[in-house]
Structure formats: C-alpha cells, structure tokens
CSV table of C-alpha atoms and ligand atoms in Angstrom, one decimal:
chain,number,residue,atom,x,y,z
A,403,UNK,CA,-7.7,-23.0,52.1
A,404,UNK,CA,-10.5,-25.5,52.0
A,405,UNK,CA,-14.0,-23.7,51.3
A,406,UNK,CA,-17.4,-24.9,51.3
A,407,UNK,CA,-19.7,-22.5,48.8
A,408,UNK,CA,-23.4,-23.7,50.3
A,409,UNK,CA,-25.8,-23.9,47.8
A,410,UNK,CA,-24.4,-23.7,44.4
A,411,UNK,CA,-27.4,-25.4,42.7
A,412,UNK,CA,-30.6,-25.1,43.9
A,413,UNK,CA,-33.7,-27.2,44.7
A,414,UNK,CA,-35.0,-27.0,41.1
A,415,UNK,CA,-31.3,-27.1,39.6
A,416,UNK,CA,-30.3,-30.0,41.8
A,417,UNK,CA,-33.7,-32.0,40.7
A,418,UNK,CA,-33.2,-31.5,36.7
A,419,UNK,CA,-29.1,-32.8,37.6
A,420,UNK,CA,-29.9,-35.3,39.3
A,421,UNK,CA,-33.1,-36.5,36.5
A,422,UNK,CA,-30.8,-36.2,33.6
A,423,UNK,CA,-28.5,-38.6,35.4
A,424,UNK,CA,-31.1,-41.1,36.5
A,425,UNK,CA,-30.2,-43.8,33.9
A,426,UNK,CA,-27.1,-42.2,32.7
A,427,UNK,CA,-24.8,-44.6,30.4
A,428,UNK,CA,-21.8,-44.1,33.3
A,429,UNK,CA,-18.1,-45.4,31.9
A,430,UNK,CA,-15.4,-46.8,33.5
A,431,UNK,CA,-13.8,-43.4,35.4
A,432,UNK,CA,-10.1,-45.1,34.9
A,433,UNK,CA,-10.4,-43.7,31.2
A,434,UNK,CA,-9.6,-40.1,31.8
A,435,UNK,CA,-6.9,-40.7,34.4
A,436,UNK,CA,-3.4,-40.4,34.9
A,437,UNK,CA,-0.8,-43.1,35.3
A,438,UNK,CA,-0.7,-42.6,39.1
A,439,UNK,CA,-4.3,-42.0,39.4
A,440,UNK,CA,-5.6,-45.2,37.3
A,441,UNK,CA,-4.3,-47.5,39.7
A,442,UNK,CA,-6.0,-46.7,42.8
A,443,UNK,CA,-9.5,-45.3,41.0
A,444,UNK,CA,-12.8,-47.1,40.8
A,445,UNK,CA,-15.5,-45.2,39.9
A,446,UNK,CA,-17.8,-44.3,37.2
A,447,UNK,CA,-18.0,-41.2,34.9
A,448,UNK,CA,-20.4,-39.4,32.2
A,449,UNK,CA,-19.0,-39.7,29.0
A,450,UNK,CA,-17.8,-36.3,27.7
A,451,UNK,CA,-20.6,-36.9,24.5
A,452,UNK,CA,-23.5,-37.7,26.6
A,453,UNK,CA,-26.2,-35.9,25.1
A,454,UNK,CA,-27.4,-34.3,28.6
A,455,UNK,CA,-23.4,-33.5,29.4
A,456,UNK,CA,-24.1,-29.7,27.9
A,457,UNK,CA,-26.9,-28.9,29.9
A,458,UNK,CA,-25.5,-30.5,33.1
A,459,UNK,CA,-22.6,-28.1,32.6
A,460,UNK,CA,-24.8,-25.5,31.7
A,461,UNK,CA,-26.3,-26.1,35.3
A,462,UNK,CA,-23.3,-25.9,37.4
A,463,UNK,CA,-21.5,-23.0,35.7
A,464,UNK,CA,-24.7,-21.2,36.2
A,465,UNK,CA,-24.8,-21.7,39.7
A,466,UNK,CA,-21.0,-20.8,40.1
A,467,UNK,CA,-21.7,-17.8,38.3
A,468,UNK,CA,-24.6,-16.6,40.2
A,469,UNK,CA,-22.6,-17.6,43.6
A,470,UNK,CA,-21.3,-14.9,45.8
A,471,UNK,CA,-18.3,-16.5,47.3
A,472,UNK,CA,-17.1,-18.3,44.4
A,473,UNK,CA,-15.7,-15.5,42.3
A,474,UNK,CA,-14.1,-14.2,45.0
A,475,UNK,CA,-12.8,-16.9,46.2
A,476,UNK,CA,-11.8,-18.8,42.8
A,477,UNK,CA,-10.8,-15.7,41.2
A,478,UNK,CA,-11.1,-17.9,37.7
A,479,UNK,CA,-9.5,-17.6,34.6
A,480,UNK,CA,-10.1,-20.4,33.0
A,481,UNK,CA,-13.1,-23.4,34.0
A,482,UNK,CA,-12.6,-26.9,32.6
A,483,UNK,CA,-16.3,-28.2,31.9
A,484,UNK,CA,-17.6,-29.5,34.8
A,485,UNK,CA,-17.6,-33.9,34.6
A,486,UNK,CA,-19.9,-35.7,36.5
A,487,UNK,CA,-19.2,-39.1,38.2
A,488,UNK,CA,-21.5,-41.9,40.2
A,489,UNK,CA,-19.4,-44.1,43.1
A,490,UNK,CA,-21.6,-47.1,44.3
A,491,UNK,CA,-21.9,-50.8,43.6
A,492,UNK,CA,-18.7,-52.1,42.7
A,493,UNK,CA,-17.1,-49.2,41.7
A,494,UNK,CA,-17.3,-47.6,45.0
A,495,UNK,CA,-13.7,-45.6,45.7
A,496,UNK,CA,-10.9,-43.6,44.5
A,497,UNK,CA,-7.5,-44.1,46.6
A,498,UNK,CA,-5.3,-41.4,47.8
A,499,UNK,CA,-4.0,-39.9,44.6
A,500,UNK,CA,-2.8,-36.1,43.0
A,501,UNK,CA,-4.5,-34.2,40.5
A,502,UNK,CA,-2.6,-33.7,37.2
A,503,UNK,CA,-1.3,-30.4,36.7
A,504,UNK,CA,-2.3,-30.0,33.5
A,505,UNK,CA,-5.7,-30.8,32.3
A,506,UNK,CA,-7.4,-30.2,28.6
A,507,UNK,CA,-11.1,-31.1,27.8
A,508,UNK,CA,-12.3,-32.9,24.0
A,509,UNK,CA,-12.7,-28.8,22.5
A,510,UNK,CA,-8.7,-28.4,23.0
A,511,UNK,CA,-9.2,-26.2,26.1
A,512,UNK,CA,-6.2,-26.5,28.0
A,513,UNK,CA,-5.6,-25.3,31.7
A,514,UNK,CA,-3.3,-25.2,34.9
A,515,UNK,CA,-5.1,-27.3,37.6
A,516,UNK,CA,-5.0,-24.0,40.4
A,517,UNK,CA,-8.1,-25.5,42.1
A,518,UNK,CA,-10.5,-28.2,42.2
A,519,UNK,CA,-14.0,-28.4,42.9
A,520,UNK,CA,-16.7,-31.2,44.3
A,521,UNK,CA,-20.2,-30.2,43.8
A,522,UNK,CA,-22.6,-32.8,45.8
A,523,UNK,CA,-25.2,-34.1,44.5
A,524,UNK,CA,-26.3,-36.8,46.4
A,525,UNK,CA,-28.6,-36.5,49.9
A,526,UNK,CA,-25.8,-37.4,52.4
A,527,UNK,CA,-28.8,-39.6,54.4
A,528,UNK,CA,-28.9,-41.7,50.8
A,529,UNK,CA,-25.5,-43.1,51.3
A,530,UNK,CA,-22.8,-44.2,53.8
A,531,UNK,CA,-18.8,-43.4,53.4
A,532,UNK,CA,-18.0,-41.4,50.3
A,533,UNK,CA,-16.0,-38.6,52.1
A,534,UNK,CA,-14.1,-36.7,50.3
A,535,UNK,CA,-10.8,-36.9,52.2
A,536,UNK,CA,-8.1,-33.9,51.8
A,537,UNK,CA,-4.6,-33.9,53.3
A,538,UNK,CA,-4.3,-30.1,53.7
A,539,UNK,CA,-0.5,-30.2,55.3
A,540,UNK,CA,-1.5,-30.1,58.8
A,541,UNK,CA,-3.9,-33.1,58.9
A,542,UNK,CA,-6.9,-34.1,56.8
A,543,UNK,CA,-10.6,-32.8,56.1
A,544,UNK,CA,-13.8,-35.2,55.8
A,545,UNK,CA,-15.8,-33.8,53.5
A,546,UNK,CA,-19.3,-34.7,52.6
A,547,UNK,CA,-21.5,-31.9,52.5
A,548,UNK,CA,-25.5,-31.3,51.5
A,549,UNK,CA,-26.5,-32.1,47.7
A,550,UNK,CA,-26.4,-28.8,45.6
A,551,UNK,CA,-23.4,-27.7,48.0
A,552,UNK,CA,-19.3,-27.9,46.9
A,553,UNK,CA,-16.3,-27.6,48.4
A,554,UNK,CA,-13.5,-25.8,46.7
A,555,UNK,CA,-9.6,-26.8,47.5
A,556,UNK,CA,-6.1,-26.5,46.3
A,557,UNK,CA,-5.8,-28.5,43.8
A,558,UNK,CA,-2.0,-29.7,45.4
A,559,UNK,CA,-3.2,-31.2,47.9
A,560,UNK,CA,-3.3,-35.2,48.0
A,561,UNK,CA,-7.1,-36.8,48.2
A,562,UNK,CA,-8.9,-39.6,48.7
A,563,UNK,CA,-12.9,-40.8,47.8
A,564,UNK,CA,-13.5,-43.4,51.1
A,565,UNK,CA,-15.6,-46.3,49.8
A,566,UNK,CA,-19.0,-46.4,49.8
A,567,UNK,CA,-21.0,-49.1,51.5
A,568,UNK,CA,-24.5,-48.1,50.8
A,569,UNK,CA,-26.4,-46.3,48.6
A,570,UNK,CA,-25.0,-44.2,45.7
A,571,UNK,CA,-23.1,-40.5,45.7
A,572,UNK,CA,-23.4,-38.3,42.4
A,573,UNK,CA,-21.4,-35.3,41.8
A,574,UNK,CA,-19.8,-33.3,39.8
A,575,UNK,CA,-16.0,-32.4,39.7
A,576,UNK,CA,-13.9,-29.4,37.7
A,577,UNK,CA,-11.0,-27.5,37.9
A,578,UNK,CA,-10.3,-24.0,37.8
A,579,UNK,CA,-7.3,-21.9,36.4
A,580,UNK,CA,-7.0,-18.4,39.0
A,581,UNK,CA,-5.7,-15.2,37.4
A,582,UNK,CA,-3.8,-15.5,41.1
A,583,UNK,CA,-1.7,-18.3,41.0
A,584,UNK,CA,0.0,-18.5,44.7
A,585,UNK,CA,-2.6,-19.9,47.1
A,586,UNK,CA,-1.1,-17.5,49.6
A,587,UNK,CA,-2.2,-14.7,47.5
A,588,UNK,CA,-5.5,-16.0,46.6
A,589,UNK,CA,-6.2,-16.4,50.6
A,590,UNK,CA,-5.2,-12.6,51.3
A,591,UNK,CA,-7.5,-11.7,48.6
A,592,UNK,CA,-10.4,-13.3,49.4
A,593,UNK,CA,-10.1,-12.3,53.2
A,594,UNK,CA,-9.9,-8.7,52.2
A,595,UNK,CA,-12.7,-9.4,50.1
A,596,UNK,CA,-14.7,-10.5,52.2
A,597,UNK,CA,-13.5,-7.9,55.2
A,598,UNK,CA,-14.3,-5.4,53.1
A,599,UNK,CA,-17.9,-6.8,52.5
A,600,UNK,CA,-18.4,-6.5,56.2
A,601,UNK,CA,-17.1,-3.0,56.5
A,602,UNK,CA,-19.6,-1.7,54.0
A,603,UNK,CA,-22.0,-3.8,55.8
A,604,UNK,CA,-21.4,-2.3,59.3
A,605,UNK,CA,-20.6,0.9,58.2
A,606,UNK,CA,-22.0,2.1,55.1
A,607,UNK,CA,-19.8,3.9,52.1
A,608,UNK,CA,-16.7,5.7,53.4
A,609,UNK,CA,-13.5,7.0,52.2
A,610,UNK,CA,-11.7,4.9,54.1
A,611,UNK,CA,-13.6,1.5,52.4
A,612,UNK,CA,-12.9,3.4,49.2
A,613,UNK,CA,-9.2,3.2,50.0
A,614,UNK,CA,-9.3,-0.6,50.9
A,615,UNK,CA,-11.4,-1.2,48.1
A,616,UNK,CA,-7.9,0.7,46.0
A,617,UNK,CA,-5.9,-1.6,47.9
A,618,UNK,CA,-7.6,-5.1,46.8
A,619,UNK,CA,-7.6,-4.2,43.3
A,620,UNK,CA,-4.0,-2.9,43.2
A,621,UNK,CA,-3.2,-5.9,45.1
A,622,UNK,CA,-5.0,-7.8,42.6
A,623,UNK,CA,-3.1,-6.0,39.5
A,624,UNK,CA,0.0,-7.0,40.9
A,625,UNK,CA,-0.6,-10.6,41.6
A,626,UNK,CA,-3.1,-11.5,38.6
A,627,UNK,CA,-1.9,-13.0,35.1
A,628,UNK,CA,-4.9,-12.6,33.3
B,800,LIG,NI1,-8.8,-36.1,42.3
C-alpha cells in the first residue's frame, strides 16, 4: 500500500526546513549506504551532526505526530530520525536499489525497516525529473508530490530516484518500525480504521461502532508486537 499523507509540514514548517537547509554543508549520500545501494546512488545528504539536523527532525516528527492518517496508517513503533538529502547538479539520481532491512542511527537506535517515508520539500514547478519511482509488484508508481506532503510505502519494495535535469529537490527520508509487521495486516487495519471514521461520521455513536471499534483493537492485540 502506497499512501500519500498531504500536508505533513505546513506553510510555516516547510519555510523554516527549507531556510535551515539553504546553504547546508550536504555530503556525499554514498556514505551511509549499503553495498548494493552505493553503487547505483548519487546524491547528497545532511550530515547526521549538522547543527540544524535536531530541529529539522524536530520539524517532521512534529508534523507526523500531529497528522491524522499517519498513525493509523504507520502504526509506529519505532522512528529512525528523519535524514534530509538534496539531488541536483551532479549528483542528480539514485538507481533502482532495496532498502536495508536493518537500519541504526549515531545514538545506537536500532530498527526493522517496516516502512519508509519521502517527505517533499521542494515546489514540484522548481525542478524537472526527480520521481520517486516504486515497483509495487504489479507495476510502478511515479511519485512526486507538493512540498510539505510525503508518501509512505513498504519498505520491500524496489525504488528508484529518476535524474533530475533542472532545478534542485529537497526532502527528507526515514523509516519506520510498525507494532504490525505483515503489510497485509497493516492494510486491514487501517481500512477498518478509517471505515470506522466514516461510520461515526455518517452516523453518530452507536453500539454497533462500539463493537467495530472492539474488533480493530482486538485485531490489533493479536497482530501487534509492541
Ligand atoms: Ni531507498
């Protein structure tokens, strides 16, 4: 399940990212990957010490928190900080590659890549190519959505960064640990989530919500490693 959560950081959150990373001291990105991944990558990152990095990550965890499809959706156990990277100039793509499994952050957090996550930063007008590409199993998704919004994915899936040709694209990439790990689960939950939502919407409060409600939570129970 690919889903786009519009508007994680707002118009005053998105300006403050994006003026902390004006004249950022960006790094080579090939340092922090894998074997695999190295060879085909070529953009830049934000060093993990920068001395804006904890406020940047202060920026997008806030807005994850306050979104309402992201819990739900995400259902996370565990967030690696949030790394920001800059594709343009020469170092303009990152080749069809998989995420590693396991990732760990300088504090000695360490996590089970469940999900990952793209946060936009850039104005889409501002540049040309830079589409997120993901090969979901039955075809592939071109993703390049509004600055401030992020698309959320399996973090199985194989995915590309197309090259850009004008212009430069900042955003901001994590990955998330769920308390569900099966995908399949995850997808059932969030539907009934989001069913029931609806429900109380059209409806009001009933006993029969209150029952559903009793059946995503037990559901929940069962399938969660918390
Ligand atoms: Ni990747």
């Amino acid at each position: 399940m690919l889903l786009r959560l519009p508007q994680v950081l707002d118009a005053a959150a998105l300006a403050r990212a994006t003026a902390l990373l004006q004249d950022a001291p960006w790094q080579d990105g090939r340092a922090t990957a894998g074997a695999q991944a190295r060879a085909v990558k070529n953009n830049q990152q934000l060093p993990g010490d920068h001395p804006a990095s904890a406020e940047l990550r202060a920026l997008v965890l806030d807005g994850l928190q306050r979104h309402p499809l992201f819990f739900s959706a995400a259902l996370p156990k565990k967030i690696l900080p949030p790394r920001f990277n800059r594709y343009g100039g020469a170092s303009n793509a990152y080749g069809a590659h998989i995420d590693n499994a396991i990732l760990h952050d300088a504090s000695g957090l360490r996590l089970r890549g469940d999900l990952s996550c793209t946060l936009f930063l850039s104005d889409p007008a501002s540049y040309d190519g830079g589409e997120l590409v993901i090969d979901h199993g039955f075809g592939q998704e071109r993703v390049k959505l509004p600055a401030g919004d992020a698309v959320l994915y399996p973090a199985s899936h194989v995915h590309r960064v197309e090259p850009l040709t004008r212009g430069q694209r900042l955003a901001s990439f994590f990955w998330i640990e769920s308390l569900v790990r099966e995908p399949e689960q995850r997808r059932l939950l969030f539907e009934l989530d989001m069913n029931l939502l609806e429900l109380r919407r059209q409806h009001g409060e009933s006993a029969l919500a209150t029952a559903l409600t009793g059946h995503y939570h037990n559901l929940l129970r069962l399938w969660s490693q918390p």
